[in-house]
């Protein structure tokens, strides 16, 4: 499990001393480059941290939805398009071209717009993919499905009917005997095919009695299969579906990585706002990443490591890295591996 941690420093020297101190306590950390240094009134920042918390949940919800349909991630957890998400965290680089330095409220609106764009594209592409998939599955069922589903033309060759007689193709229960199919003006000739539930029987009946015969069959819960004319180009539909499917999963991979970047940026921005509210404005902040088993474990280890550490005279309202301060300084990011 990964965590982002923010700590106040009053100078570059203080930041170096902090990193050296953590290494002495054998805390495996990596430094994050977070170019956020804007602030507004405390009232608006309190409101903003609540908005960022809600946005985090929305981004994470979309991220999880994308994960459920990403085939590569299912096969190899934590990997997307050969990109290791764990490595992406540890070597995080703020995407300044997409999220340039700006006032916090403006940055928040940029995050909201990006989330809305990804969600809209995901919904549109998913709907298009599902339509194409349903059409392809329908073709597969009509070709290789159950007797009820498969096209009659894939089971028998359409023969010319006689002048006064015509063929009827009837589905009966698997365990029913042909001679028990008692329908006036209809004779069962032979069984054409069978599956686990039904049998397809070829029958002959009077052409002039077609309506009467079909009513009798329907009353006895038999199903009459008919030859259906279709102008569908099955090969073209299969090619179209292949193109749509490939494009869809390429899109999923791409936007999964985009959403992950967005998630990290939102969490780091929230951590920055929480840091300002926690430690005050006249400070700089160092952002670190750490890997551990749980939030409680992180807090215990960091309290022990930072006990009595001198953060500098410019750190406002800071006395000790106690449990309350620690929990406000840590942001959970991602559970790695299968979780």
mmCIF file of C-alpha atoms in Angstrom:
data_model
loop_
_atom_site.group_PDB
_atom_site.id
_atom_site.type_symbol
_atom_site.label_atom_id
_atom_site.label_comp_id
_atom_site.label_asym_id
_atom_site.label_seq_id
_atom_site.Cartn_x
_atom_site.Cartn_y
_atom_site.Cartn_z
ATOM 1 C CA UNK A 1 0.000 0.000 0.000
ATOM 2 C CA UNK A 2 1.343 3.421 -0.908
ATOM 3 C CA UNK A 3 0.995 6.658 1.046
ATOM 4 C CA UNK A 4 1.761 10.287 0.305
ATOM 5 C CA UNK A 5 3.091 12.253 3.259
ATOM 6 C CA UNK A 6 3.524 16.022 3.595
ATOM 7 C CA UNK A 7 5.793 17.656 6.159
ATOM 8 C CA UNK A 8 6.649 21.318 6.820
ATOM 9 C CA UNK A 9 10.157 22.614 6.229
ATOM 10 C CA UNK A 10 11.425 26.167 6.576
ATOM 11 C CA UNK A 11 14.338 25.944 4.153
ATOM 12 C CA UNK A 12 16.158 23.771 1.639
ATOM 13 C CA UNK A 13 18.615 22.825 4.376
ATOM 14 C CA UNK A 14 15.727 21.747 6.584
ATOM 15 C CA UNK A 15 14.401 19.533 3.785
ATOM 16 C CA UNK A 16 17.808 17.874 3.314
ATOM 17 C CA UNK A 17 18.123 17.328 7.062
ATOM 18 C CA UNK A 18 14.670 15.741 7.125
ATOM 19 C CA UNK A 19 15.491 13.265 4.340
ATOM 20 C CA UNK A 20 18.787 12.372 6.011
ATOM 21 C CA UNK A 21 17.012 11.859 9.327
ATOM 22 C CA UNK A 22 14.405 9.552 7.765
ATOM 23 C CA UNK A 23 17.059 7.426 6.079
ATOM 24 C CA UNK A 24 18.820 6.987 9.421
ATOM 25 C CA UNK A 25 15.567 5.561 10.767
ATOM 26 C CA UNK A 26 15.421 3.169 7.809
ATOM 27 C CA UNK A 27 12.238 4.634 6.388
ATOM 28 C CA UNK A 28 12.074 3.799 2.693
ATOM 29 C CA UNK A 29 10.763 7.016 1.138
ATOM 30 C CA UNK A 30 10.849 8.699 -2.248
ATOM 31 C CA UNK A 31 10.573 12.439 -2.833
ATOM 32 C CA UNK A 32 7.731 13.833 -4.946
ATOM 33 C CA UNK A 33 7.971 16.951 -7.064
ATOM 34 C CA UNK A 34 4.731 18.827 -6.386
ATOM 35 C CA UNK A 35 4.691 22.333 -7.935
ATOM 36 C CA UNK A 36 1.752 23.625 -5.870
ATOM 37 C CA UNK A 37 2.377 26.848 -3.975
ATOM 38 C CA UNK A 38 -0.844 28.841 -4.225
ATOM 39 C CA UNK A 39 -3.248 29.522 -1.420
ATOM 40 C CA UNK A 40 -6.353 31.517 -0.633
ATOM 41 C CA UNK A 41 -8.298 32.350 2.517
ATOM 42 C CA UNK A 42 -8.535 29.700 5.213
ATOM 43 C CA UNK A 43 -12.313 29.603 4.802
ATOM 44 C CA UNK A 44 -12.109 28.822 1.106
ATOM 45 C CA UNK A 45 -9.357 26.254 1.717
ATOM 46 C CA UNK A 46 -11.502 24.433 4.267
ATOM 47 C CA UNK A 47 -14.275 24.296 1.666
ATOM 48 C CA UNK A 48 -11.768 23.232 -0.986
ATOM 49 C CA UNK A 49 -10.431 20.301 1.034
ATOM 50 C CA UNK A 50 -13.988 18.967 1.312
ATOM 51 C CA UNK A 51 -14.501 19.417 -2.433
ATOM 52 C CA UNK A 52 -11.201 17.681 -3.187
ATOM 53 C CA UNK A 53 -12.160 14.806 -0.906
ATOM 54 C CA UNK A 54 -15.403 14.338 -2.837
ATOM 55 C CA UNK A 55 -13.560 14.617 -6.149
ATOM 56 C CA UNK A 56 -11.074 11.961 -4.993
ATOM 57 C CA UNK A 57 -13.927 9.536 -4.454
ATOM 58 C CA UNK A 58 -15.395 10.279 -7.892
ATOM 59 C CA UNK A 59 -12.041 9.820 -9.649
ATOM 60 C CA UNK A 60 -11.374 6.598 -7.739
ATOM 61 C CA UNK A 61 -14.838 5.310 -8.655
ATOM 62 C CA UNK A 62 -14.174 5.931 -12.357
ATOM 63 C CA UNK A 63 -10.692 4.415 -12.033
ATOM 64 C CA UNK A 64 -12.174 1.239 -10.546
ATOM 65 C CA UNK A 65 -14.792 1.050 -13.316
ATOM 66 C CA UNK A 66 -12.041 1.276 -15.919
ATOM 67 C CA UNK A 67 -10.117 -1.444 -14.080
ATOM 68 C CA UNK A 68 -13.065 -3.838 -14.269
ATOM 69 C CA UNK A 69 -12.939 -3.823 -18.074
ATOM 70 C CA UNK A 70 -9.168 -3.594 -18.547
ATOM 71 C CA UNK A 71 -8.041 -7.025 -19.720
ATOM 72 C CA UNK A 72 -4.305 -6.455 -19.208
ATOM 73 C CA UNK A 73 -4.796 -5.415 -15.588
ATOM 74 C CA UNK A 74 -6.886 -8.507 -14.877
ATOM 75 C CA UNK A 75 -4.121 -10.702 -16.302
ATOM 76 C CA UNK A 76 -1.295 -8.825 -14.584
ATOM 77 C CA UNK A 77 -2.424 -6.706 -11.603
ATOM 78 C CA UNK A 78 -0.781 -3.264 -11.303
ATOM 79 C CA UNK A 79 0.236 -3.246 -14.999
ATOM 80 C CA UNK A 80 -1.509 -1.231 -17.731
ATOM 81 C CA UNK A 81 -0.074 -1.186 -21.264
ATOM 82 C CA UNK A 82 3.184 -2.539 -19.799
ATOM 83 C CA UNK A 83 3.239 0.411 -17.386
ATOM 84 C CA UNK A 84 3.714 -0.569 -13.742
ATOM 85 C CA UNK A 85 1.387 1.609 -11.662
ATOM 86 C CA UNK A 86 3.555 1.015 -8.606
ATOM 87 C CA UNK A 87 6.551 2.362 -10.500
ATOM 88 C CA UNK A 88 4.412 5.246 -11.751
ATOM 89 C CA UNK A 89 3.792 6.257 -8.138
ATOM 90 C CA UNK A 90 7.414 5.945 -7.091
ATOM 91 C CA UNK A 91 8.610 7.970 -10.100
ATOM 92 C CA UNK A 92 5.697 10.355 -10.221
ATOM 93 C CA UNK A 93 6.175 13.468 -12.330
ATOM 94 C CA UNK A 94 3.530 16.166 -12.144
ATOM 95 C CA UNK A 95 1.959 16.509 -15.653
ATOM 96 C CA UNK A 96 2.535 20.232 -15.905
ATOM 97 C CA UNK A 97 1.327 20.442 -19.504
ATOM 98 C CA UNK A 98 -2.103 19.184 -18.480
ATOM 99 C CA UNK A 99 -2.290 20.718 -15.003
ATOM 100 C CA UNK A 100 -0.152 23.892 -15.068
ATOM 101 C CA UNK A 101 0.479 25.903 -11.928
ATOM 102 C CA UNK A 102 -2.604 27.944 -11.193
ATOM 103 C CA UNK A 103 -4.775 29.242 -8.379
ATOM 104 C CA UNK A 104 -6.139 26.355 -6.337
ATOM 105 C CA UNK A 105 -9.756 26.967 -7.325
ATOM 106 C CA UNK A 106 -8.765 27.106 -11.002
ATOM 107 C CA UNK A 107 -6.790 23.887 -10.621
ATOM 108 C CA UNK A 108 -9.784 22.243 -8.968
ATOM 109 C CA UNK A 109 -12.016 23.244 -11.897
ATOM 110 C CA UNK A 110 -9.442 21.795 -14.308
ATOM 111 C CA UNK A 111 -9.589 18.497 -12.403
ATOM 112 C CA UNK A 112 -13.400 18.518 -12.543
ATOM 113 C CA UNK A 113 -13.406 19.204 -16.299
ATOM 114 C CA UNK A 114 -10.875 16.428 -16.942
ATOM 115 C CA UNK A 115 -12.919 13.929 -14.939
ATOM 116 C CA UNK A 116 -16.105 14.897 -16.801
ATOM 117 C CA UNK A 117 -14.364 14.486 -20.175
ATOM 118 C CA UNK A 118 -12.957 11.038 -19.354
ATOM 119 C CA UNK A 119 -16.284 9.868 -17.912
ATOM 120 C CA UNK A 120 -18.237 11.101 -20.953
ATOM 121 C CA UNK A 121 -15.847 9.426 -23.397
ATOM 122 C CA UNK A 122 -15.915 6.223 -21.359
ATOM 123 C CA UNK A 123 -19.719 6.118 -21.387
ATOM 124 C CA UNK A 124 -19.962 6.861 -25.125
ATOM 125 C CA UNK A 125 -17.301 4.352 -26.131
ATOM 126 C CA UNK A 126 -18.686 1.704 -23.777
ATOM 127 C CA UNK A 127 -22.165 2.111 -25.257
ATOM 128 C CA UNK A 128 -20.781 1.814 -28.802
ATOM 129 C CA UNK A 129 -18.715 -1.240 -27.860
ATOM 130 C CA UNK A 130 -21.678 -2.943 -26.168
ATOM 131 C CA UNK A 131 -23.890 -2.338 -29.232
ATOM 132 C CA UNK A 132 -21.269 -3.842 -31.521
ATOM 133 C CA UNK A 133 -20.667 -6.703 -29.100
ATOM 134 C CA UNK A 134 -24.379 -7.533 -28.848
ATOM 135 C CA UNK A 135 -24.655 -7.636 -32.645
ATOM 136 C CA UNK A 136 -21.637 -9.940 -32.879
ATOM 137 C CA UNK A 137 -22.931 -12.198 -30.094
ATOM 138 C CA UNK A 138 -26.313 -12.375 -31.839
ATOM 139 C CA UNK A 139 -24.604 -13.550 -35.030
ATOM 140 C CA UNK A 140 -22.628 -16.154 -33.065
ATOM 141 C CA UNK A 141 -25.770 -17.441 -31.387
ATOM 142 C CA UNK A 142 -27.593 -17.674 -34.705
ATOM 143 C CA UNK A 143 -24.703 -19.675 -36.091
ATOM 144 C CA UNK A 144 -23.562 -21.804 -33.155
ATOM 145 C CA UNK A 145 -26.152 -21.322 -30.432
ATOM 146 C CA UNK A 146 -28.867 -23.585 -29.083
ATOM 147 C CA UNK A 147 -31.554 -24.984 -31.380
ATOM 148 C CA UNK A 148 -33.855 -22.206 -30.240
ATOM 149 C CA UNK A 149 -31.266 -19.537 -31.144
ATOM 150 C CA UNK A 150 -29.578 -20.833 -34.288
ATOM 151 C CA UNK A 151 -30.837 -19.834 -37.730
ATOM 152 C CA UNK A 152 -32.725 -22.612 -39.494
ATOM 153 C CA UNK A 153 -30.583 -22.072 -42.602
ATOM 154 C CA UNK A 154 -27.549 -23.190 -40.577
ATOM 155 C CA UNK A 155 -29.264 -26.514 -39.796
ATOM 156 C CA UNK A 156 -31.015 -27.554 -42.995
ATOM 157 C CA UNK A 157 -31.042 -26.659 -46.664
ATOM 158 C CA UNK A 158 -34.170 -24.862 -47.721
ATOM 159 C CA UNK A 159 -36.102 -27.143 -50.093
ATOM 160 C CA UNK A 160 -38.837 -26.209 -52.489
ATOM 161 C CA UNK A 161 -42.238 -27.045 -51.059
ATOM 162 C CA UNK A 162 -44.704 -29.241 -52.904
ATOM 163 C CA UNK A 163 -47.784 -27.872 -54.628
ATOM 164 C CA UNK A 164 -50.125 -28.825 -51.792
ATOM 165 C CA UNK A 165 -47.650 -29.596 -49.015
ATOM 166 C CA UNK A 166 -44.970 -27.661 -47.218
ATOM 167 C CA UNK A 167 -42.296 -28.381 -44.627
ATOM 168 C CA UNK A 168 -42.686 -27.329 -41.011
ATOM 169 C CA UNK A 169 -39.661 -27.323 -38.687
ATOM 170 C CA UNK A 170 -40.753 -27.816 -35.104
ATOM 171 C CA UNK A 171 -38.842 -27.723 -31.810
ATOM 172 C CA UNK A 172 -39.975 -30.350 -29.323
ATOM 173 C CA UNK A 173 -38.763 -31.362 -25.878
ATOM 174 C CA UNK A 174 -35.642 -33.522 -25.819
ATOM 175 C CA UNK A 175 -37.492 -36.425 -24.162
ATOM 176 C CA UNK A 176 -40.630 -36.311 -26.308
ATOM 177 C CA UNK A 177 -41.170 -38.997 -28.924
ATOM 178 C CA UNK A 178 -41.946 -37.985 -32.500
ATOM 179 C CA UNK A 179 -45.062 -40.133 -32.619
ATOM 180 C CA UNK A 180 -46.467 -38.209 -29.670
ATOM 181 C CA UNK A 181 -46.554 -34.978 -31.657
ATOM 182 C CA UNK A 182 -50.261 -35.141 -32.369
ATOM 183 C CA UNK A 183 -51.259 -32.241 -34.612
ATOM 184 C CA UNK A 184 -54.062 -32.416 -37.147
ATOM 185 C CA UNK A 185 -52.957 -32.234 -40.816
ATOM 186 C CA UNK A 186 -49.284 -32.616 -39.835
ATOM 187 C CA UNK A 187 -46.910 -35.592 -40.134
ATOM 188 C CA UNK A 188 -43.504 -35.725 -38.435
ATOM 189 C CA UNK A 189 -40.944 -37.008 -40.938
ATOM 190 C CA UNK A 190 -37.580 -37.089 -39.171
ATOM 191 C CA UNK A 191 -35.316 -35.517 -36.563
ATOM 192 C CA UNK A 192 -32.892 -32.949 -37.965
ATOM 193 C CA UNK A 193 -30.812 -32.021 -34.918
ATOM 194 C CA UNK A 194 -30.809 -32.101 -31.134
ATOM 195 C CA UNK A 195 -29.199 -30.456 -28.136
ATOM 196 C CA UNK A 196 -29.419 -30.883 -24.366
ATOM 197 C CA UNK A 197 -32.935 -29.471 -24.149
ATOM 198 C CA UNK A 198 -34.697 -29.810 -27.507
ATOM 199 C CA UNK A 199 -34.914 -31.631 -30.820
ATOM 200 C CA UNK A 200 -35.640 -30.147 -34.225
ATOM 201 C CA UNK A 201 -38.155 -32.185 -36.205
ATOM 202 C CA UNK A 202 -38.980 -31.886 -39.903
ATOM 203 C CA UNK A 203 -42.719 -32.257 -40.565
ATOM 204 C CA UNK A 204 -45.017 -32.140 -43.588
ATOM 205 C CA UNK A 205 -48.371 -30.424 -43.567
ATOM 206 C CA UNK A 206 -51.064 -29.159 -45.871
ATOM 207 C CA UNK A 207 -50.209 -25.777 -47.286
ATOM 208 C CA UNK A 208 -53.858 -24.718 -47.138
ATOM 209 C CA UNK A 209 -53.949 -25.572 -43.412
ATOM 210 C CA UNK A 210 -50.809 -23.627 -42.450
ATOM 211 C CA UNK A 211 -52.544 -21.181 -40.115
ATOM 212 C CA UNK A 212 -54.557 -23.940 -38.458
ATOM 213 C CA UNK A 213 -51.440 -26.109 -38.010
ATOM 214 C CA UNK A 214 -49.407 -23.286 -36.488
ATOM 215 C CA UNK A 215 -52.202 -22.442 -34.041
ATOM 216 C CA UNK A 216 -52.281 -26.061 -32.889
ATOM 217 C CA UNK A 217 -48.504 -26.131 -32.466
ATOM 218 C CA UNK A 218 -48.556 -22.897 -30.478
ATOM 219 C CA UNK A 219 -51.356 -24.207 -28.260
ATOM 220 C CA UNK A 220 -49.217 -27.272 -27.450
ATOM 221 C CA UNK A 221 -46.208 -25.005 -26.643
ATOM 222 C CA UNK A 222 -44.222 -26.149 -29.688
ATOM 223 C CA UNK A 223 -41.952 -23.671 -31.448
ATOM 224 C CA UNK A 224 -41.966 -23.398 -35.239
ATOM 225 C CA UNK A 225 -38.680 -22.281 -36.778
ATOM 226 C CA UNK A 226 -38.721 -20.479 -40.107
ATOM 227 C CA UNK A 227 -36.171 -19.532 -42.695
ATOM 228 C CA UNK A 228 -35.343 -15.860 -42.233
ATOM 229 C CA UNK A 229 -34.037 -13.704 -45.023
ATOM 230 C CA UNK A 230 -31.193 -11.399 -44.014
ATOM 231 C CA UNK A 231 -28.965 -9.028 -45.901
ATOM 232 C CA UNK A 232 -26.328 -8.890 -43.170
ATOM 233 C CA UNK A 233 -22.732 -9.173 -44.280
ATOM 234 C CA UNK A 234 -21.460 -11.390 -41.474
ATOM 235 C CA UNK A 235 -17.804 -11.054 -42.484
ATOM 236 C CA UNK A 236 -18.039 -7.261 -42.552
ATOM 237 C CA UNK A 237 -19.756 -7.176 -39.150
ATOM 238 C CA UNK A 238 -17.012 -9.397 -37.704
ATOM 239 C CA UNK A 239 -14.308 -7.092 -39.087
ATOM 240 C CA UNK A 240 -16.127 -4.007 -37.782
ATOM 241 C CA UNK A 241 -16.424 -5.566 -34.332
ATOM 242 C CA UNK A 242 -12.720 -6.452 -34.310
ATOM 243 C CA UNK A 243 -11.844 -2.818 -35.056
ATOM 244 C CA UNK A 244 -14.272 -1.489 -32.434
ATOM 245 C CA UNK A 245 -13.028 -3.956 -29.817
ATOM 246 C CA UNK A 246 -9.358 -3.144 -30.386
ATOM 247 C CA UNK A 247 -10.044 0.588 -30.284
ATOM 248 C CA UNK A 248 -12.149 0.269 -27.150
ATOM 249 C CA UNK A 249 -9.534 -1.552 -25.098
ATOM 250 C CA UNK A 250 -6.799 0.787 -26.346
ATOM 251 C CA UNK A 251 -8.989 3.639 -25.117
ATOM 252 C CA UNK A 252 -9.486 1.900 -21.755
ATOM 253 C CA UNK A 253 -5.733 1.487 -21.289
ATOM 254 C CA UNK A 254 -5.014 5.097 -22.230
ATOM 255 C CA UNK A 255 -7.708 6.632 -20.060
ATOM 256 C CA UNK A 256 -6.904 4.324 -17.172
ATOM 257 C CA UNK A 257 -3.430 5.867 -17.072
ATOM 258 C CA UNK A 258 -4.900 9.361 -17.513
ATOM 259 C CA UNK A 259 -7.329 8.755 -14.654
ATOM 260 C CA UNK A 260 -4.524 7.423 -12.481
ATOM 261 C CA UNK A 261 -2.505 10.602 -13.094
ATOM 262 C CA UNK A 262 -5.591 12.640 -12.238
ATOM 263 C CA UNK A 263 -6.103 10.643 -9.044
ATOM 264 C CA UNK A 264 -2.519 11.262 -7.912
ATOM 265 C CA UNK A 265 -2.749 14.985 -8.708
ATOM 266 C CA UNK A 266 -6.038 15.396 -6.841
ATOM 267 C CA UNK A 267 -4.684 13.538 -3.805
ATOM 268 C CA UNK A 268 -1.489 15.604 -3.752
ATOM 269 C CA UNK A 269 -3.453 18.843 -4.113
ATOM 270 C CA UNK A 270 -5.692 17.809 -1.220
ATOM 271 C CA UNK A 271 -2.610 16.920 0.809
ATOM 272 C CA UNK A 272 -1.174 20.368 0.084
ATOM 273 C CA UNK A 273 -4.369 22.109 1.208
ATOM 274 C CA UNK A 274 -4.499 19.940 4.339
ATOM 275 C CA UNK A 275 -0.856 20.834 5.024
ATOM 276 C CA UNK A 276 -1.566 24.554 4.860
ATOM 277 C CA UNK A 277 -4.530 24.135 7.196
ATOM 278 C CA UNK A 278 -2.412 21.964 9.503
ATOM 279 C CA UNK A 279 0.879 23.852 9.665
ATOM 280 C CA UNK A 280 0.092 27.350 8.435
ATOM 281 C CA UNK A 281 1.062 29.491 5.473
ATOM 282 C CA UNK A 282 4.611 30.762 6.047
ATOM 283 C CA UNK A 283 6.085 27.307 5.433
ATOM 284 C CA UNK A 284 7.300 25.218 2.557
ATOM 285 C CA UNK A 285 6.263 21.617 2.299
ATOM 286 C CA UNK A 286 8.103 18.505 1.300
ATOM 287 C CA UNK A 287 6.060 15.695 -0.238
ATOM 288 C CA UNK A 288 7.210 12.115 0.185
ATOM 289 C CA UNK A 289 5.960 8.713 -0.829
ATOM 290 C CA UNK A 290 6.158 5.596 1.277
ATOM 291 C CA UNK A 291 5.106 1.966 1.028
ATOM 292 C CA UNK A 292 3.688 0.182 4.048
ATOM 293 C CA UNK A 293 1.101 -2.357 5.176
ATOM 294 C CA UNK A 294 -1.476 0.019 6.660
ATOM 295 C CA UNK A 295 -2.197 3.602 7.640
ATOM 296 C CA UNK A 296 -1.795 2.756 11.336
ATOM 297 C CA UNK A 297 1.590 1.200 10.672
ATOM 298 C CA UNK A 298 2.717 4.296 8.762
ATOM 299 C CA UNK A 299 1.621 6.589 11.580
ATOM 300 C CA UNK A 300 3.373 4.521 14.260
ATOM 301 C CA UNK A 301 6.635 4.336 12.314
ATOM 302 C CA UNK A 302 6.652 8.014 11.419
ATOM 303 C CA UNK A 303 5.774 9.180 14.936
ATOM 304 C CA UNK A 304 8.719 7.176 16.220
ATOM 305 C CA UNK A 305 11.062 8.462 13.514
ATOM 306 C CA UNK A 306 10.084 12.138 13.820
ATOM 307 C CA UNK A 307 9.787 12.375 17.577
ATOM 308 C CA UNK A 308 11.751 15.438 18.717
ATOM 309 C CA UNK A 309 12.863 16.239 15.151
ATOM 310 C CA UNK A 310 13.481 19.984 14.735
ATOM 311 C CA UNK A 311 11.370 21.160 11.793
ATOM 312 C CA UNK A 312 12.628 24.745 12.122
ATOM 313 C CA UNK A 313 11.514 27.945 13.786
ATOM 314 C CA UNK A 314 9.240 29.035 10.934
ATOM 315 C CA UNK A 315 6.950 26.029 11.253
ATOM 316 C CA UNK A 316 3.726 27.404 12.699
ATOM 317 C CA UNK A 317 1.901 25.713 15.612
ATOM 318 C CA UNK A 318 4.125 22.654 15.495
ATOM 319 C CA UNK A 319 5.231 20.966 18.715
ATOM 320 C CA UNK A 320 5.511 17.241 18.010
ATOM 321 C CA UNK A 321 4.629 14.792 15.285
ATOM 322 C CA UNK A 322 1.864 13.214 17.332
ATOM 323 C CA UNK A 323 -0.948 10.921 16.169
ATOM 324 C CA UNK A 324 -3.368 13.739 15.323
ATOM 325 C CA UNK A 325 -0.806 15.556 13.210
ATOM 326 C CA UNK A 326 0.358 12.324 11.600
ATOM 327 C CA UNK A 327 -3.076 11.269 10.370
ATOM 328 C CA UNK A 328 -3.598 14.732 8.859
ATOM 329 C CA UNK A 329 -0.254 14.462 7.074
ATOM 330 C CA UNK A 330 -0.807 11.114 5.355
ATOM 331 C CA UNK A 331 -2.883 10.355 2.254
ATOM 332 C CA UNK A 332 -3.550 6.754 1.195
ATOM 333 C CA UNK A 333 -2.875 6.253 -2.509
ATOM 334 C CA UNK A 334 -3.081 2.695 -3.800
ATOM 335 C CA UNK A 335 -2.922 -0.906 -2.722
ATOM 336 C CA UNK A 336 -0.435 -2.626 -4.975
ATOM 337 C CA UNK A 337 -0.554 -6.122 -6.467
ATOM 338 C CA UNK A 338 -3.792 -8.096 -6.580
ATOM 339 C CA UNK A 339 -5.497 -5.790 -4.109
#
